[in-house]
Short mmCIF file of C-alpha atoms in Angstrom, two decimals:
data_model
loop_
_atom_site.label_atom_id
_atom_site.label_comp_id
_atom_site.label_asym_id
_atom_site.label_seq_id
_atom_site.Cartn_x
_atom_site.Cartn_y
_atom_site.Cartn_z
CA UNK A 1 115.90 113.04 13.13
CA UNK A 2 115.91 116.34 11.21
CA UNK A 3 115.57 116.37 7.45
CA UNK A 4 119.15 116.67 6.22
CA UNK A 5 118.36 117.46 2.61
CA UNK A 6 116.29 120.04 0.82
CA UNK A 7 114.03 119.99 -2.20
CA UNK A 8 115.36 121.97 -5.15
CA UNK A 9 112.87 123.75 -7.43
CA UNK A 10 113.86 122.58 -10.89
CA UNK A 11 112.29 121.29 -14.11
CA UNK A 12 111.09 117.70 -14.10
CA UNK A 13 112.40 117.31 -17.64
CA UNK A 14 115.35 118.90 -19.43
CA UNK A 15 115.92 117.73 -23.00
CA UNK A 16 118.86 119.39 -24.78
CA UNK A 17 119.96 117.77 -28.04
CA UNK A 18 119.59 117.97 -31.80
CA UNK A 19 116.06 117.05 -32.86
CA UNK A 20 114.55 117.48 -29.39
CA UNK A 21 111.62 119.50 -30.75
CA UNK A 22 110.31 116.50 -32.67
CA UNK A 23 109.86 114.61 -29.40
CA UNK A 24 108.19 117.45 -27.47
CA UNK A 25 104.85 115.63 -27.20
CA UNK A 26 106.53 112.45 -25.96
CA UNK A 27 108.51 114.33 -23.30
CA UNK A 28 105.37 116.02 -21.98
CA UNK A 29 103.38 112.77 -21.96
CA UNK A 30 106.15 110.68 -20.40
CA UNK A 31 106.66 113.18 -17.59
CA UNK A 32 102.89 113.50 -17.05
CA UNK A 33 103.12 117.23 -17.74
CA UNK A 34 100.30 116.92 -20.25
CA UNK A 35 99.13 113.35 -20.62
CA UNK A 36 95.92 114.51 -22.32
CA UNK A 37 97.72 116.75 -24.80
CA UNK A 38 95.60 119.81 -23.90
CA UNK A 39 98.16 122.59 -24.23
CA UNK A 40 98.15 126.34 -24.73
CA UNK A 41 101.09 127.16 -26.98
CA UNK A 42 102.36 130.75 -27.09
CA UNK A 43 104.42 131.63 -30.15
CA UNK A 44 105.92 134.73 -31.67
CA UNK A 45 105.25 135.99 -35.15
CA UNK A 46 108.84 135.09 -36.01
CA UNK A 47 110.79 131.97 -35.08
CA UNK A 48 107.92 130.39 -33.14
CA UNK A 49 105.41 130.87 -35.93
CA UNK A 50 107.80 129.33 -38.44
CA UNK A 51 108.08 126.23 -36.25
CA UNK A 52 104.33 125.93 -35.68
CA UNK A 53 103.81 124.17 -39.01
CA UNK A 54 106.42 121.61 -38.03
CA UNK A 55 105.25 121.04 -34.45
CA UNK A 56 101.46 121.35 -34.75
CA UNK A 57 100.86 117.82 -36.14
CA UNK A 58 102.55 116.33 -33.05
CA UNK A 59 100.33 118.39 -30.70
CA UNK A 60 96.80 117.79 -32.03
CA UNK A 61 95.17 118.85 -28.77
CA UNK A 62 96.96 122.20 -28.56
CA UNK A 63 95.53 125.69 -28.95
CA UNK A 64 97.93 128.20 -30.48
CA UNK A 65 98.25 131.81 -29.34
CA UNK A 66 100.37 134.34 -31.23
CA UNK A 67 101.97 136.87 -28.87
CA UNK A 68 102.67 140.30 -30.26
CA UNK A 69 105.68 141.25 -28.16
CA UNK A 70 107.33 141.19 -24.78
CA UNK A 71 105.29 143.67 -22.76
CA UNK A 72 103.36 143.28 -19.54
CA UNK A 73 100.17 144.09 -21.47
CA UNK A 74 100.96 141.27 -23.92
CA UNK A 75 101.40 138.81 -21.05
CA UNK A 76 98.18 139.89 -19.30
CA UNK A 77 96.29 139.66 -22.60
CA UNK A 78 97.65 136.15 -23.17
CA UNK A 79 96.57 135.07 -19.70
CA UNK A 80 93.09 136.42 -20.33
CA UNK A 81 92.78 134.53 -23.61
CA UNK A 82 93.89 131.26 -22.00
CA UNK A 83 91.44 131.42 -19.10
CA UNK A 84 88.60 129.99 -21.14
CA UNK A 85 90.54 126.83 -22.00
CA UNK A 86 91.01 123.73 -19.89
CA UNK A 87 94.71 123.16 -20.35
CA UNK A 88 97.27 121.00 -18.61
CA UNK A 89 100.17 123.35 -19.27
CA UNK A 90 101.42 126.34 -21.24
CA UNK A 91 104.20 126.00 -23.81
CA UNK A 92 106.34 129.03 -24.68
CA UNK A 93 107.86 128.48 -28.11
CA UNK A 94 110.13 131.26 -29.34
CA UNK A 95 112.70 133.78 -28.16
CA UNK A 96 113.19 135.29 -24.74
CA UNK A 97 110.30 137.76 -24.93
CA UNK A 98 107.82 135.01 -25.76
CA UNK A 99 109.18 132.74 -23.02
CA UNK A 100 108.84 135.56 -20.48
CA UNK A 101 105.30 136.40 -21.61
CA UNK A 102 104.36 132.72 -21.37
CA UNK A 103 105.95 132.45 -17.91
CA UNK A 104 103.95 135.38 -16.58
CA UNK A 105 100.70 134.26 -18.21
CA UNK A 106 101.09 130.69 -16.97
CA UNK A 107 101.67 131.91 -13.42
CA UNK A 108 98.65 134.19 -13.65
CA UNK A 109 96.32 131.35 -14.63
CA UNK A 110 97.97 128.77 -12.37
CA UNK A 111 99.42 126.45 -15.00
CA UNK A 112 102.92 124.98 -15.36
CA UNK A 113 105.14 126.40 -18.09
CA UNK A 114 107.15 124.40 -20.62
CA UNK A 115 109.97 126.48 -22.11
CA UNK A 116 110.98 125.71 -25.69
CA UNK A 117 113.47 128.46 -26.58
CA UNK A 118 114.53 129.05 -30.15
CA UNK A 119 117.73 130.86 -29.17
CA UNK A 120 120.22 130.99 -26.30
CA UNK A 121 120.37 134.75 -25.79
CA UNK A 122 120.24 134.72 -21.96
CA UNK A 123 119.59 132.67 -18.84
CA UNK A 124 115.91 133.64 -18.61
CA UNK A 125 114.87 130.47 -20.42
CA UNK A 126 114.81 128.55 -17.13
CA UNK A 127 114.77 131.26 -14.47
CA UNK A 128 112.01 132.10 -11.95
CA UNK A 129 111.83 135.63 -13.37
CA UNK A 130 109.83 137.15 -16.23
CA UNK A 131 111.29 140.38 -17.61
CA UNK A 132 108.62 142.46 -19.33
CA UNK A 133 108.40 146.00 -20.68
CA UNK A 134 105.85 148.16 -18.89
CA UNK A 135 104.78 151.80 -18.75
CA UNK A 136 107.67 152.62 -16.41
CA UNK A 137 110.30 150.95 -18.61
CA UNK A 138 111.08 147.34 -17.78
CA UNK A 139 110.16 145.21 -14.79
CA UNK A 140 111.15 141.84 -13.37
CA UNK A 141 108.34 139.64 -12.07
CA UNK A 142 108.74 136.56 -9.91
CA UNK A 143 107.19 133.43 -11.42
CA UNK A 144 107.61 129.66 -10.96
CA UNK A 145 110.48 128.25 -12.94
CA UNK A 146 109.52 126.09 -15.96
CA UNK A 147 108.35 122.54 -15.30
CA UNK A 148 110.17 121.38 -18.42
CA UNK A 149 112.77 122.76 -20.82
CA UNK A 150 113.22 121.45 -24.35
CA UNK A 151 116.10 122.87 -26.39
CA UNK A 152 116.60 121.64 -29.93
CA UNK A 153 120.19 122.39 -30.89
CA UNK A 154 119.29 122.17 -34.59
CA UNK A 155 116.85 125.03 -34.05
CA UNK A 156 119.45 126.97 -32.06
CA UNK A 157 121.88 126.69 -34.97
CA UNK A 158 119.34 128.38 -37.25
CA UNK A 159 119.10 131.47 -35.01
CA UNK A 160 121.31 134.48 -35.76
CA UNK A 161 124.79 134.13 -34.26
CA UNK A 162 124.31 137.29 -32.20
CA UNK A 163 121.87 135.43 -29.95
CA UNK A 164 124.44 132.75 -29.12
CA UNK A 165 127.05 135.43 -28.45
CA UNK A 166 124.66 137.19 -26.09
CA UNK A 167 124.12 133.95 -24.17
CA UNK A 168 127.87 133.49 -23.85
CA UNK A 169 128.25 136.93 -22.29
CA UNK A 170 125.39 136.31 -19.88
CA UNK A 171 126.74 132.92 -18.80
CA UNK A 172 130.33 134.08 -18.34
CA UNK A 173 129.16 137.06 -16.27
CA UNK A 174 128.04 134.55 -13.58
CA UNK A 175 131.65 134.39 -12.42
CA UNK A 176 131.66 138.08 -11.59
CA UNK A 177 128.15 137.97 -10.11
CA UNK A 178 129.13 135.24 -7.65
CA UNK A 179 132.29 137.17 -6.73
CA UNK A 180 130.07 140.17 -5.94
CA UNK A 181 127.81 137.97 -3.81
CA UNK A 182 130.80 136.67 -1.87
CA UNK A 183 132.01 140.25 -1.38
CA UNK A 184 128.64 141.24 0.07
CA UNK A 185 128.87 138.24 2.39
CA UNK A 186 132.33 139.20 3.65
CA UNK A 187 131.63 142.91 4.08
CA UNK A 188 127.96 143.06 5.06
CA UNK A 189 127.22 139.54 6.25
CA UNK A 190 124.72 138.98 3.43
CA UNK A 191 123.60 135.37 3.45
CA UNK A 192 125.01 133.38 0.58
CA UNK A 193 123.61 130.09 -0.70
CA UNK A 194 126.64 127.93 -1.38
CA UNK A 195 124.82 125.51 -3.66
CA UNK A 196 123.33 128.28 -5.83
CA UNK A 197 126.70 130.02 -5.99
CA UNK A 198 128.47 126.80 -6.99
CA UNK A 199 125.93 126.04 -9.72
CA UNK A 200 126.11 129.51 -11.23
CA UNK A 201 129.89 129.76 -11.05
CA UNK A 202 130.48 126.35 -12.57
CA UNK A 203 128.03 127.14 -15.36
CA UNK A 204 130.04 130.26 -16.16
CA UNK A 205 133.37 128.46 -15.92
CA UNK A 206 132.17 125.69 -18.25
CA UNK A 207 131.44 128.23 -20.97
CA UNK A 208 134.53 130.31 -20.28
CA UNK A 209 136.92 127.38 -20.55
CA UNK A 210 135.32 125.42 -23.39
CA UNK A 211 137.65 125.44 -26.41
CA UNK A 212 134.85 125.31 -28.99
CA UNK A 213 133.12 128.08 -30.88
CA UNK A 214 129.54 129.04 -31.67
CA UNK A 215 129.41 126.71 -34.68
CA UNK A 216 130.47 123.73 -32.54
CA UNK A 217 127.66 121.42 -31.42
CA UNK A 218 129.53 120.47 -28.26
CA UNK A 219 129.92 124.11 -27.29
CA UNK A 220 126.23 124.84 -27.89
CA UNK A 221 125.34 121.90 -25.67
CA UNK A 222 127.51 123.27 -22.85
CA UNK A 223 126.12 126.79 -23.29
CA UNK A 224 122.52 125.57 -23.21
CA UNK A 225 123.19 123.49 -20.10
CA UNK A 226 124.94 126.44 -18.45
CA UNK A 227 121.97 128.74 -19.02
CA UNK A 228 119.57 126.13 -17.64
CA UNK A 229 121.76 125.58 -14.57
CA UNK A 230 121.94 129.32 -14.00
CA UNK A 231 118.15 129.52 -14.00
CA UNK A 232 117.96 126.68 -11.49
CA UNK A 233 120.59 128.42 -9.34
CA UNK A 234 118.32 131.46 -9.14
CA UNK A 235 115.43 129.21 -8.08
CA UNK A 236 117.61 127.63 -5.39
CA UNK A 237 118.63 131.01 -3.96
CA UNK A 238 115.22 132.60 -4.36
CA UNK A 239 116.50 135.63 -6.24
CA UNK A 240 118.78 136.67 -9.11
CA UNK A 241 121.90 137.04 -6.93
CA UNK A 242 123.82 134.06 -8.40
CA UNK A 243 123.68 135.58 -11.87
CA UNK A 244 123.33 139.33 -11.37
CA UNK A 245 125.98 141.59 -9.90
CA UNK A 246 127.92 144.67 -10.96
CA UNK A 247 127.95 143.32 -14.52
CA UNK A 248 124.18 143.50 -14.69
CA UNK A 249 124.11 146.91 -12.99
CA UNK A 250 126.34 148.21 -15.79
CA UNK A 251 124.04 146.56 -18.34
CA UNK A 252 120.96 148.19 -16.80
CA UNK A 253 122.75 151.55 -16.78
CA UNK A 254 123.38 151.33 -20.53
CA UNK A 255 119.73 150.40 -21.09
CA UNK A 256 118.46 153.35 -19.03
CA UNK A 257 120.94 156.00 -20.14
CA UNK A 258 121.07 155.05 -23.82
CA UNK A 259 117.81 153.20 -24.55
CA UNK A 260 118.00 153.69 -28.31
CA UNK A 261 121.63 152.63 -28.59
CA UNK A 262 122.04 149.83 -26.06
CA UNK A 263 123.52 146.55 -27.27
CA UNK A 264 122.24 143.10 -26.32
CA UNK A 265 121.88 142.07 -22.69
CA UNK A 266 124.67 139.49 -22.91
CA UNK A 267 127.10 141.77 -24.76
CA UNK A 268 126.79 144.47 -22.11
CA UNK A 269 126.90 141.99 -19.21
CA UNK A 270 130.01 140.27 -20.56
CA UNK A 271 131.87 143.53 -21.04
CA UNK A 272 130.71 144.74 -17.63
CA UNK A 273 131.89 141.51 -16.02
CA UNK A 274 135.38 141.73 -17.54
CA UNK A 275 135.74 145.33 -16.31
CA UNK A 276 134.30 144.56 -12.88
CA UNK A 277 136.71 141.64 -12.42
CA UNK A 278 139.54 144.08 -13.14
CA UNK A 279 138.14 146.50 -10.53
CA UNK A 280 138.22 143.82 -7.86
CA UNK A 281 141.92 143.19 -8.58
CA UNK A 282 141.42 139.90 -10.44
CA UNK A 283 143.59 141.16 -13.31
CA UNK A 284 144.49 137.77 -14.78
CA UNK A 285 140.89 136.53 -14.58
CA UNK A 286 139.69 139.75 -16.21
CA UNK A 287 142.19 139.37 -19.07
CA UNK A 288 141.18 135.72 -19.56
CA UNK A 289 137.51 136.66 -19.65
CA UNK A 290 138.14 139.49 -22.10
CA UNK A 291 140.16 137.16 -24.32
CA UNK A 292 137.41 134.54 -24.42
CA UNK A 293 134.74 137.15 -25.13
CA UNK A 294 136.83 138.48 -28.01
CA UNK A 295 137.32 134.99 -29.39
CA UNK A 296 133.57 134.57 -29.59
CA UNK A 297 133.07 137.99 -31.19
CA UNK A 298 131.75 139.82 -28.12
CA UNK A 299 132.70 143.37 -27.08
CA UNK A 300 135.21 144.07 -24.32
CA UNK A 301 135.59 147.82 -24.89
CA UNK A 302 132.77 150.39 -25.23
CA UNK A 303 133.81 151.38 -28.75
CA UNK A 304 133.14 147.78 -29.78
CA UNK A 305 129.41 148.54 -29.43
CA UNK A 306 129.47 152.20 -30.45
CA UNK A 307 130.01 153.97 -27.13
CA UNK A 308 132.69 156.44 -26.13
CA UNK A 309 134.90 156.04 -23.09
CA UNK A 310 133.09 158.93 -21.41
CA UNK A 311 129.74 157.23 -21.99
CA UNK A 312 131.09 154.00 -20.52
CA UNK A 313 132.39 155.89 -17.48
CA UNK A 314 128.99 157.53 -17.07
CA UNK A 315 127.28 154.13 -17.20
CA UNK A 316 129.64 152.63 -14.58
CA UNK A 317 129.11 155.63 -12.29
CA UNK A 318 125.33 155.43 -12.66
CA UNK A 319 125.17 151.63 -12.40
CA UNK A 320 124.69 151.32 -8.59
CA UNK A 321 121.50 153.37 -8.87
CA UNK A 322 119.89 150.67 -11.00
CA UNK A 323 119.73 148.12 -8.19
CA UNK A 324 119.28 149.90 -4.83
CA UNK A 325 120.24 147.64 -1.95
CA UNK A 326 122.47 145.33 -3.99
CA UNK A 327 126.09 145.40 -2.85
CA UNK A 328 128.75 144.78 -5.49
CA UNK A 329 132.29 145.86 -6.22
CA UNK A 330 130.86 149.14 -7.56
CA UNK A 331 129.20 150.02 -4.26
CA UNK A 332 132.23 148.77 -2.36
CA UNK A 333 134.72 150.98 -4.19
CA UNK A 334 132.33 153.92 -4.69
CA UNK A 335 134.48 155.29 -7.50
CA UNK A 336 134.07 158.81 -8.79
CA UNK A 337 134.36 159.91 -12.42
CA UNK A 338 138.12 160.41 -12.55
CA UNK A 339 138.77 157.21 -10.62
CA UNK A 340 136.66 155.23 -13.09
CA UNK A 341 138.56 156.79 -15.98
CA UNK A 342 141.87 155.78 -14.41
CA UNK A 343 140.61 152.26 -13.73
CA UNK A 344 139.39 151.99 -17.31
CA UNK A 345 142.79 153.05 -18.65
CA UNK A 346 144.42 150.34 -16.53
CA UNK A 347 141.85 147.81 -17.78
CA UNK A 348 142.64 148.60 -21.41
CA UNK A 349 146.36 148.14 -20.79
CA UNK A 350 145.77 144.86 -18.96
CA UNK A 351 143.61 143.24 -21.64
CA UNK A 352 145.29 144.78 -24.66
CA UNK A 353 143.38 147.10 -26.99
#
């Protein structure tokens, strides 16, 4: 009889709650991630370093490594420093750049990675991708997804609100990304993984439809869970398709065209998703998305983050060039400058300025 199930690459432990950081050592021991306690802990000079004093007594067998930034060189340097140790696992404690550096370094030395994010800025905290700055700009590197994720909601509350807002935009953009994936399936026959699509879409919908705000513990719980589920969805599909569509192409276009002025990843993805949903004719869904983004303090119009309409139009027109081979509503419509301007004017009317 054929095997009628499949194994899903996912963390063996996910602990999301207030105070979770205090039980990090217990989680790792209970799940046999590091029964001996020999850990390499990568921290930033910011949030991670501030937490080191609190966490270090609970991890007496750990060696601490301060990571300078989020570049490929930083990650390679970290891997080189860890080679001489005999560790069970690597712990990334800090923001997204530190988590990505730790992911890459752990993969390079063949150790499992435990992600302990200090903010919820994007879905990279549990994804099989490390995004690192390199000499050519920024690259995405395939890595194993974390073996464990520990998110202390008390720590998350202490992070600047802009990080939570960014995570909201990234999570909500899943809805548009999955719609793009389904479009590619209908038009080009691109294979779609129904389970990965369902996970990513429901993660986005959970955040979109939650009535709470960024100061609400229940909302932070849902957002954290949504970002973890999105990362697992990418592991299930084997690529970023469940969470990256036209919204992320627009985000990348802003980053490339206006590198000194670009807003956060989640802000640009959320705005791009609301506009892309309008382009595909989902006017009511676009207006709902824009309304929720506004309620949480995220941008829905380019002027909200300091860009002109012409600059936004330029970014939308350039966006397909950022991901060659990816088919989204932007490639499908192949809009020219004046058509994008007209569509933008309709979008503004539909969502209300």
